[in-house]
Amino acid sequence: MDEAVALGKGLLLGEKPAVVVTPNAEIAYEAMRDPAFRDLLNRADLILPDGAGVVLGAKILKTPLKQKVAGIDWAANMLRVFAETGTPLFLLGSKPGIGELAAEQMKLRAPGLIVCGIRDGYFKDEADVVEQINDSGAKALFVCLGAPKQEHFMFNHQAELTSVRVMAGLGGSLDGFAGTVKRAPGWMIKLNLEWLYRLIKEPKRFGRMLRLPKFIFAALRQRLKG
């Protein structure tokens, strides 16, 4: 995490908008099946392993990662960086009203944080959203539209987001910050059982959760081929 935050700080000093992606096993499995999406992820300036499944898959393939770096936890650490450096943050995504709730909680976590704009994820005109972000003077952007929509948005408009220096695709993180979706207890997170907690809370996610074992089996097949 310390390394990931240090890299995030460095990206703020860049001359172009940097893209941060946070693939978990579900996203990684989709990327295996969709070469165009995989290419997008591989073009990112920083790729965070957001899930124990990704870490396990890397271990199976003998390309081990140091640890899981959950996107929401990285974002929480970056809030303090933004506050300390006076970096204005724009929040994009989730349902109407969630961004405002998230902003309130973020400012409690990181006193001095500047949230310069908020836009929910229910929009049709992306050009209008890009204009709003630019007009806000945002240097940091959290894009919480879900994969692969958020990744396509970031890369499609990377050159147009003139003031932004770091943008991160963070899925449902705004709901987490707002408190409308509860994260798993700390002990479950430490035991890599956050997926089980989410499944219990949202049984409708079962179909999506099947991508986790599919991803692991795919990694095993790749290992055997190698």
PDB file of C-alpha atoms in Angstrom:
ATOM      1  CA  MET A   1       0.000   0.000   0.000  1.00  0.00           C
ATOM      2  CA  ASP A   2       2.801   2.418   0.884  1.00  0.00           C
ATOM      3  CA  GLU A   3       4.376   1.835  -2.524  1.00  0.00           C
ATOM      4  CA  ALA A   4       1.034   2.303  -4.285  1.00  0.00           C
ATOM      5  CA  VAL A   5       0.381   5.595  -2.474  1.00  0.00           C
ATOM      6  CA  ALA A   6       3.912   6.795  -3.242  1.00  0.00           C
ATOM      7  CA  LEU A   7       3.325   6.030  -6.918  1.00  0.00           C
ATOM      8  CA  GLY A   8       0.017   7.884  -6.734  1.00  0.00           C
ATOM      9  CA  LYS A   9       1.799  10.939  -5.353  1.00  0.00           C
ATOM     10  CA  GLY A  10       4.273  10.748  -8.208  1.00  0.00           C
ATOM     11  CA  LEU A  11       1.512  10.610 -10.806  1.00  0.00           C
ATOM     12  CA  LEU A  12       0.142  13.904  -9.485  1.00  0.00           C
ATOM     13  CA  LEU A  13       3.361  15.544 -10.662  1.00  0.00           C
ATOM     14  CA  GLY A  14       3.026  14.263 -14.224  1.00  0.00           C
ATOM     15  CA  GLU A  15       2.339  16.347 -17.309  1.00  0.00           C
ATOM     16  CA  LYS A  16      -0.619  14.278 -18.538  1.00  0.00           C
ATOM     17  CA  PRO A  17      -3.660  12.627 -16.959  1.00  0.00           C
ATOM     18  CA  ALA A  18      -2.561   9.314 -15.453  1.00  0.00           C
ATOM     19  CA  VAL A  19      -4.956   6.363 -15.285  1.00  0.00           C
ATOM     20  CA  VAL A  20      -5.225   4.022 -12.299  1.00  0.00           C
ATOM     21  CA  VAL A  21      -7.154   0.749 -12.647  1.00  0.00           C
ATOM     22  CA  THR A  22      -8.159  -1.670  -9.902  1.00  0.00           C
ATOM     23  CA  PRO A  23      -8.833  -5.119 -11.344  1.00  0.00           C
ATOM     24  CA  ASN A  24     -10.221  -7.828  -9.093  1.00  0.00           C
ATOM     25  CA  ALA A  25     -10.661 -11.453 -10.188  1.00  0.00           C
ATOM     26  CA  GLU A  26     -13.995 -10.674 -11.884  1.00  0.00           C
ATOM     27  CA  ILE A  27     -12.449  -7.887 -13.946  1.00  0.00           C
ATOM     28  CA  ALA A  28      -9.323  -9.933 -14.693  1.00  0.00           C
ATOM     29  CA  TYR A  29     -11.474 -12.822 -15.929  1.00  0.00           C
ATOM     30  CA  GLU A  30     -13.377 -10.509 -18.266  1.00  0.00           C
ATOM     31  CA  ALA A  31     -10.067  -9.111 -19.495  1.00  0.00           C
ATOM     32  CA  MET A  32      -8.909 -12.635 -20.335  1.00  0.00           C
ATOM     33  CA  ARG A  33     -11.973 -13.033 -22.552  1.00  0.00           C
ATOM     34  CA  ASP A  34     -11.929  -9.525 -24.054  1.00  0.00           C
ATOM     35  CA  PRO A  35      -8.587  -8.581 -25.659  1.00  0.00           C
ATOM     36  CA  ALA A  36      -9.634  -4.943 -26.207  1.00  0.00           C
ATOM     37  CA  PHE A  37     -10.502  -4.536 -22.512  1.00  0.00           C
ATOM     38  CA  ARG A  38      -7.279  -6.291 -21.539  1.00  0.00           C
ATOM     39  CA  ASP A  39      -5.297  -3.845 -23.663  1.00  0.00           C
ATOM     40  CA  LEU A  40      -6.982  -0.935 -21.863  1.00  0.00           C
ATOM     41  CA  LEU A  41      -6.001  -2.290 -18.460  1.00  0.00           C
ATOM     42  CA  ASN A  42      -2.429  -2.870 -19.595  1.00  0.00           C
ATOM     43  CA  ARG A  43      -2.168   0.736 -20.807  1.00  0.00           C
ATOM     44  CA  ALA A  44      -2.849   2.082 -17.315  1.00  0.00           C
ATOM     45  CA  ASP A  45      -0.149   3.989 -15.447  1.00  0.00           C
ATOM     46  CA  LEU A  46      -0.859   2.117 -12.205  1.00  0.00           C
ATOM     47  CA  ILE A  47      -2.573  -1.264 -11.814  1.00  0.00           C
ATOM     48  CA  LEU A  48      -3.691  -2.229  -8.309  1.00  0.00           C
ATOM     49  CA  PRO A  49      -4.513  -5.878  -7.452  1.00  0.00           C
ATOM     50  CA  ASP A  50      -7.942  -5.282  -5.928  1.00  0.00           C
ATOM     51  CA  GLY A  51      -8.749  -8.712  -4.584  1.00  0.00           C
ATOM     52  CA  ALA A  52      -7.304 -11.844  -3.046  1.00  0.00           C
ATOM     53  CA  GLY A  53      -8.206 -13.765  -6.217  1.00  0.00           C
ATOM     54  CA  VAL A  54      -5.795 -11.681  -8.302  1.00  0.00           C
ATOM     55  CA  VAL A  55      -3.038 -12.225  -5.744  1.00  0.00           C
ATOM     56  CA  LEU A  56      -3.698 -15.978  -5.739  1.00  0.00           C
ATOM     57  CA  GLY A  57      -3.744 -16.101  -9.535  1.00  0.00           C
ATOM     58  CA  ALA A  58      -0.395 -14.312  -9.666  1.00  0.00           C
ATOM     59  CA  LYS A  59       1.049 -16.769  -7.159  1.00  0.00           C
ATOM     60  CA  ILE A  60      -0.180 -19.728  -9.213  1.00  0.00           C
ATOM     61  CA  LEU A  61       1.547 -18.273 -12.272  1.00  0.00           C
ATOM     62  CA  LYS A  62       4.777 -17.742 -10.301  1.00  0.00           C
ATOM     63  CA  THR A  63       4.582 -13.964 -10.715  1.00  0.00           C
ATOM     64  CA  PRO A  64       3.739 -13.167  -7.091  1.00  0.00           C
ATOM     65  CA  LEU A  65       2.419  -9.821  -5.889  1.00  0.00           C
ATOM     66  CA  LYS A  66       3.314  -8.446  -2.455  1.00  0.00           C
ATOM     67  CA  GLN A  67      -0.277  -8.049  -1.275  1.00  0.00           C
ATOM     68  CA  LYS A  68      -3.814  -7.074  -2.210  1.00  0.00           C
ATOM     69  CA  VAL A  69      -4.273  -3.315  -2.567  1.00  0.00           C
ATOM     70  CA  ALA A  70      -8.011  -2.637  -2.482  1.00  0.00           C
ATOM     71  CA  GLY A  71      -8.987   0.365  -4.573  1.00  0.00           C
ATOM     72  CA  ILE A  72     -11.145   1.891  -1.836  1.00  0.00           C
ATOM     73  CA  ASP A  73      -8.286   1.635   0.687  1.00  0.00           C
ATOM     74  CA  TRP A  74      -5.819   3.187  -1.755  1.00  0.00           C
ATOM     75  CA  ALA A  75      -8.334   5.952  -2.446  1.00  0.00           C
ATOM     76  CA  ALA A  76      -8.755   6.578   1.288  1.00  0.00           C
ATOM     77  CA  ASN A  77      -5.006   7.006   1.641  1.00  0.00           C
ATOM     78  CA  MET A  78      -4.876   9.300  -1.376  1.00  0.00           C
ATOM     79  CA  LEU A  79      -7.537  11.565   0.178  1.00  0.00           C
ATOM     80  CA  ARG A  80      -4.978  12.603   2.765  1.00  0.00           C
ATOM     81  CA  VAL A  81      -2.444  13.242   0.016  1.00  0.00           C
ATOM     82  CA  PHE A  82      -4.964  15.419  -1.824  1.00  0.00           C
ATOM     83  CA  ALA A  83      -5.715  17.345   1.367  1.00  0.00           C
ATOM     84  CA  GLU A  84      -2.042  17.919   2.135  1.00  0.00           C
ATOM     85  CA  THR A  85      -1.229  19.067  -1.402  1.00  0.00           C
ATOM     86  CA  GLY A  86      -4.395  21.086  -2.031  1.00  0.00           C
ATOM     87  CA  THR A  87      -5.387  18.803  -4.913  1.00  0.00           C
ATOM     88  CA  PRO A  88      -9.042  19.362  -5.938  1.00  0.00           C
ATOM     89  CA  LEU A  89     -10.996  16.104  -6.317  1.00  0.00           C
ATOM     90  CA  PHE A  90     -13.996  15.411  -8.577  1.00  0.00           C
ATOM     91  CA  LEU A  91     -16.357  12.507  -7.809  1.00  0.00           C
ATOM     92  CA  LEU A  92     -18.091  10.796 -10.728  1.00  0.00           C
ATOM     93  CA  GLY A  93     -20.531   7.904 -10.449  1.00  0.00           C
ATOM     94  CA  SER A  94     -23.110   6.047  -8.352  1.00  0.00           C
ATOM     95  CA  LYS A  95     -26.716   7.084  -7.762  1.00  0.00           C
ATOM     96  CA  PRO A  96     -27.887  10.687  -7.289  1.00  0.00           C
ATOM     97  CA  GLY A  97     -27.037  11.923  -3.807  1.00  0.00           C
ATOM     98  CA  ILE A  98     -24.392   9.277  -3.068  1.00  0.00           C
ATOM     99  CA  GLY A  99     -21.515  11.494  -4.197  1.00  0.00           C
ATOM    100  CA  GLU A 100     -22.600  14.227  -1.787  1.00  0.00           C
ATOM    101  CA  LEU A 101     -22.739  11.752   1.122  1.00  0.00           C
ATOM    102  CA  ALA A 102     -19.358  10.338   0.145  1.00  0.00           C
ATOM    103  CA  ALA A 103     -17.851  13.838  -0.020  1.00  0.00           C
ATOM    104  CA  GLU A 104     -18.996  14.586   3.530  1.00  0.00           C
ATOM    105  CA  GLN A 105     -17.373  11.420   4.863  1.00  0.00           C
ATOM    106  CA  MET A 106     -14.211  11.987   2.839  1.00  0.00           C
ATOM    107  CA  LYS A 107     -13.774  15.436   4.345  1.00  0.00           C
ATOM    108  CA  LEU A 108     -14.071  13.922   7.812  1.00  0.00           C
ATOM    109  CA  ARG A 109     -11.357  11.415   6.941  1.00  0.00           C
ATOM    110  CA  ALA A 110      -9.088  14.033   5.377  1.00  0.00           C
ATOM    111  CA  PRO A 111      -9.624  17.514   6.847  1.00  0.00           C
ATOM    112  CA  GLY A 112      -8.832  20.186   4.300  1.00  0.00           C
ATOM    113  CA  LEU A 113      -9.850  18.016   1.350  1.00  0.00           C
ATOM    114  CA  ILE A 114     -11.276  20.007  -1.566  1.00  0.00           C
ATOM    115  CA  VAL A 115     -14.119  18.276  -3.431  1.00  0.00           C
ATOM    116  CA  CYS A 116     -14.544  20.569  -6.410  1.00  0.00           C
ATOM    117  CA  GLY A 117     -17.344  18.729  -8.201  1.00  0.00           C
ATOM    118  CA  ILE A 118     -19.786  15.825  -8.084  1.00  0.00           C
ATOM    119  CA  ARG A 119     -21.722  14.098 -10.868  1.00  0.00           C
ATOM    120  CA  ASP A 120     -23.773  10.932 -10.570  1.00  0.00           C
ATOM    121  CA  GLY A 121     -23.392   8.072 -13.000  1.00  0.00           C
ATOM    122  CA  TYR A 122     -26.759   8.552 -14.708  1.00  0.00           C
ATOM    123  CA  PHE A 123     -25.738  10.561 -17.746  1.00  0.00           C
ATOM    124  CA  LYS A 124     -25.931  10.121 -21.505  1.00  0.00           C
ATOM    125  CA  ASP A 125     -23.727  12.940 -22.772  1.00  0.00           C
ATOM    126  CA  GLU A 126     -20.116  12.211 -21.871  1.00  0.00           C
ATOM    127  CA  ALA A 127     -18.945  15.451 -23.472  1.00  0.00           C
ATOM    128  CA  ASP A 128     -21.051  17.386 -20.960  1.00  0.00           C
ATOM    129  CA  VAL A 129     -19.453  15.446 -18.092  1.00  0.00           C
ATOM    130  CA  VAL A 130     -15.939  16.128 -19.417  1.00  0.00           C
ATOM    131  CA  GLU A 131     -16.753  19.831 -19.668  1.00  0.00           C
ATOM    132  CA  GLN A 132     -18.044  19.873 -16.076  1.00  0.00           C
ATOM    133  CA  ILE A 133     -14.864  18.176 -14.821  1.00  0.00           C
ATOM    134  CA  ASN A 134     -12.643  20.616 -16.708  1.00  0.00           C
ATOM    135  CA  ASP A 135     -14.618  23.626 -15.502  1.00  0.00           C
ATOM    136  CA  SER A 136     -14.216  22.423 -11.904  1.00  0.00           C
ATOM    137  CA  GLY A 137     -10.424  22.599 -12.070  1.00  0.00           C
ATOM    138  CA  ALA A 138     -10.118  19.045 -10.753  1.00  0.00           C
ATOM    139  CA  LYS A 139      -6.632  17.576 -10.575  1.00  0.00           C
ATOM    140  CA  ALA A 140      -7.853  14.225  -9.224  1.00  0.00           C
ATOM    141  CA  LEU A 141     -10.853  12.249 -10.452  1.00  0.00           C
ATOM    142  CA  PHE A 142     -12.539   9.186  -8.964  1.00  0.00           C
ATOM    143  CA  VAL A 143     -14.525   7.413 -11.709  1.00  0.00           C
ATOM    144  CA  CYS A 144     -17.014   5.019 -10.106  1.00  0.00           C
ATOM    145  CA  LEU A 145     -19.041   3.694 -13.025  1.00  0.00           C
ATOM    146  CA  GLY A 146     -18.199  -0.001 -12.792  1.00  0.00           C
ATOM    147  CA  ALA A 147     -16.007  -1.983 -15.174  1.00  0.00           C
ATOM    148  CA  PRO A 148     -15.539  -1.776 -18.093  1.00  0.00           C
ATOM    149  CA  LYS A 149     -17.494   1.478 -18.436  1.00  0.00           C
ATOM    150  CA  GLN A 150     -15.206   3.425 -16.122  1.00  0.00           C
ATOM    151  CA  GLU A 151     -12.059   2.268 -17.923  1.00  0.00           C
ATOM    152  CA  HIS A 152     -13.499   3.205 -21.323  1.00  0.00           C
ATOM    153  CA  PHE A 153     -14.506   6.624 -19.989  1.00  0.00           C
ATOM    154  CA  MET A 154     -11.034   7.352 -18.633  1.00  0.00           C
ATOM    155  CA  PHE A 155      -9.140   6.313 -21.736  1.00  0.00           C
ATOM    156  CA  ASN A 156     -11.649   7.796 -24.207  1.00  0.00           C
ATOM    157  CA  HIS A 157     -11.339  11.206 -22.572  1.00  0.00           C
ATOM    158  CA  GLN A 158      -7.795  11.116 -21.244  1.00  0.00           C
ATOM    159  CA  ALA A 159      -6.562  13.756 -23.667  1.00  0.00           C
ATOM    160  CA  GLU A 160      -9.579  16.016 -23.063  1.00  0.00           C
ATOM    161  CA  LEU A 161      -9.350  16.150 -19.270  1.00  0.00           C
ATOM    162  CA  THR A 162      -6.911  19.022 -19.338  1.00  0.00           C
ATOM    163  CA  SER A 163      -6.562  19.780 -15.618  1.00  0.00           C
ATOM    164  CA  VAL A 164      -6.719  16.212 -14.280  1.00  0.00           C
ATOM    165  CA  ARG A 165      -3.446  14.551 -13.304  1.00  0.00           C
ATOM    166  CA  VAL A 166      -4.696  11.336 -11.674  1.00  0.00           C
ATOM    167  CA  MET A 167      -7.940   9.488 -12.349  1.00  0.00           C
ATOM    168  CA  ALA A 168      -8.872   6.137 -10.868  1.00  0.00           C
ATOM    169  CA  GLY A 169     -11.585   3.631 -11.719  1.00  0.00           C
ATOM    170  CA  LEU A 170     -13.016   2.620  -8.360  1.00  0.00           C
ATOM    171  CA  GLY A 171     -16.264   0.735  -9.001  1.00  0.00           C
ATOM    172  CA  GLY A 172     -18.647   1.013  -6.054  1.00  0.00           C
ATOM    173  CA  SER A 173     -16.246   2.898  -3.790  1.00  0.00           C
ATOM    174  CA  LEU A 174     -18.457   5.969  -3.498  1.00  0.00           C
ATOM    175  CA  ASP A 175     -21.151   3.819  -1.874  1.00  0.00           C
ATOM    176  CA  GLY A 176     -18.506   2.527   0.513  1.00  0.00           C
ATOM    177  CA  PHE A 177     -17.346   6.007   1.461  1.00  0.00           C
ATOM    178  CA  ALA A 178     -20.948   7.200   1.800  1.00  0.00           C
ATOM    179  CA  GLY A 179     -21.769   4.282   4.099  1.00  0.00           C
ATOM    180  CA  THR A 180     -24.726   3.109   2.024  1.00  0.00           C
ATOM    181  CA  VAL A 181     -22.907  -0.179   1.347  1.00  0.00           C
ATOM    182  CA  LYS A 182     -21.069  -1.661   4.316  1.00  0.00           C
ATOM    183  CA  ARG A 183     -17.692  -3.331   3.909  1.00  0.00           C
ATOM    184  CA  ALA A 184     -16.936  -6.651   5.510  1.00  0.00           C
ATOM    185  CA  PRO A 185     -15.697  -6.710   9.119  1.00  0.00           C
ATOM    186  CA  GLY A 186     -11.946  -6.289   9.481  1.00  0.00           C
ATOM    187  CA  TRP A 187     -11.388  -9.945  10.401  1.00  0.00           C
ATOM    188  CA  MET A 188     -13.083 -11.111   7.187  1.00  0.00           C
ATOM    189  CA  ILE A 189     -10.979  -8.723   5.112  1.00  0.00           C
ATOM    190  CA  LYS A 190      -7.799 -10.056   6.755  1.00  0.00           C
ATOM    191  CA  LEU A 191      -8.873 -13.628   5.991  1.00  0.00           C
ATOM    192  CA  ASN A 192      -9.622 -12.687   2.347  1.00  0.00           C
ATOM    193  CA  LEU A 193     -13.329 -13.414   2.853  1.00  0.00           C
ATOM    194  CA  GLU A 194     -14.679 -10.034   1.759  1.00  0.00           C
ATOM    195  CA  TRP A 195     -16.215 -11.727  -1.286  1.00  0.00           C
ATOM    196  CA  LEU A 196     -18.215 -14.036   0.997  1.00  0.00           C
ATOM    197  CA  TYR A 197     -19.559 -11.101   3.003  1.00  0.00           C
ATOM    198  CA  ARG A 198     -20.672  -9.345  -0.191  1.00  0.00           C
ATOM    199  CA  LEU A 199     -22.331 -12.526  -1.437  1.00  0.00           C
ATOM    200  CA  ILE A 200     -24.250 -12.937   1.825  1.00  0.00           C
ATOM    201  CA  LYS A 201     -25.378  -9.313   1.683  1.00  0.00           C
ATOM    202  CA  GLU A 202     -26.159  -9.406  -2.048  1.00  0.00           C
ATOM    203  CA  PRO A 203     -27.121 -12.951  -3.154  1.00  0.00           C
ATOM    204  CA  LYS A 204     -27.927 -11.615  -6.625  1.00  0.00           C
ATOM    205  CA  ARG A 205     -24.156 -11.262  -7.130  1.00  0.00           C
ATOM    206  CA  PHE A 206     -23.794 -15.063  -7.267  1.00  0.00           C
ATOM    207  CA  GLY A 207     -23.527 -15.139 -11.054  1.00  0.00           C
ATOM    208  CA  ARG A 208     -20.785 -12.516 -11.020  1.00  0.00           C
ATOM    209  CA  MET A 209     -18.992 -14.272  -8.174  1.00  0.00           C
ATOM    210  CA  LEU A 210     -18.608 -17.386 -10.325  1.00  0.00           C
ATOM    211  CA  ARG A 211     -15.958 -15.487 -12.262  1.00  0.00           C
ATOM    212  CA  LEU A 212     -13.641 -15.853  -9.260  1.00  0.00           C
ATOM    213  CA  PRO A 213     -13.264 -19.658  -9.456  1.00  0.00           C
ATOM    214  CA  LYS A 214     -13.249 -19.417 -13.262  1.00  0.00           C
ATOM    215  CA  PHE A 215     -10.328 -17.009 -13.054  1.00  0.00           C
ATOM    216  CA  ILE A 216      -8.427 -19.307 -10.675  1.00  0.00           C
ATOM    217  CA  PHE A 217      -9.050 -22.333 -12.911  1.00  0.00           C
ATOM    218  CA  ALA A 218      -7.859 -20.318 -15.898  1.00  0.00           C
ATOM    219  CA  ALA A 219      -4.660 -19.447 -14.021  1.00  0.00           C
ATOM    220  CA  LEU A 220      -4.158 -23.127 -13.188  1.00  0.00           C
ATOM    221  CA  ARG A 221      -4.622 -24.100 -16.852  1.00  0.00           C
ATOM    222  CA  GLN A 222      -2.105 -21.457 -17.876  1.00  0.00           C
ATOM    223  CA  ARG A 223       0.351 -22.751 -15.281  1.00  0.00           C
ATOM    224  CA  LEU A 224       0.012 -26.299 -16.621  1.00  0.00           C
ATOM    225  CA  LYS A 225       0.578 -25.094 -20.176  1.00  0.00           C
ATOM    226  CA  GLY A 226       3.704 -23.248 -19.090  1.00  0.00           C
TER     227      GLY A 226
END
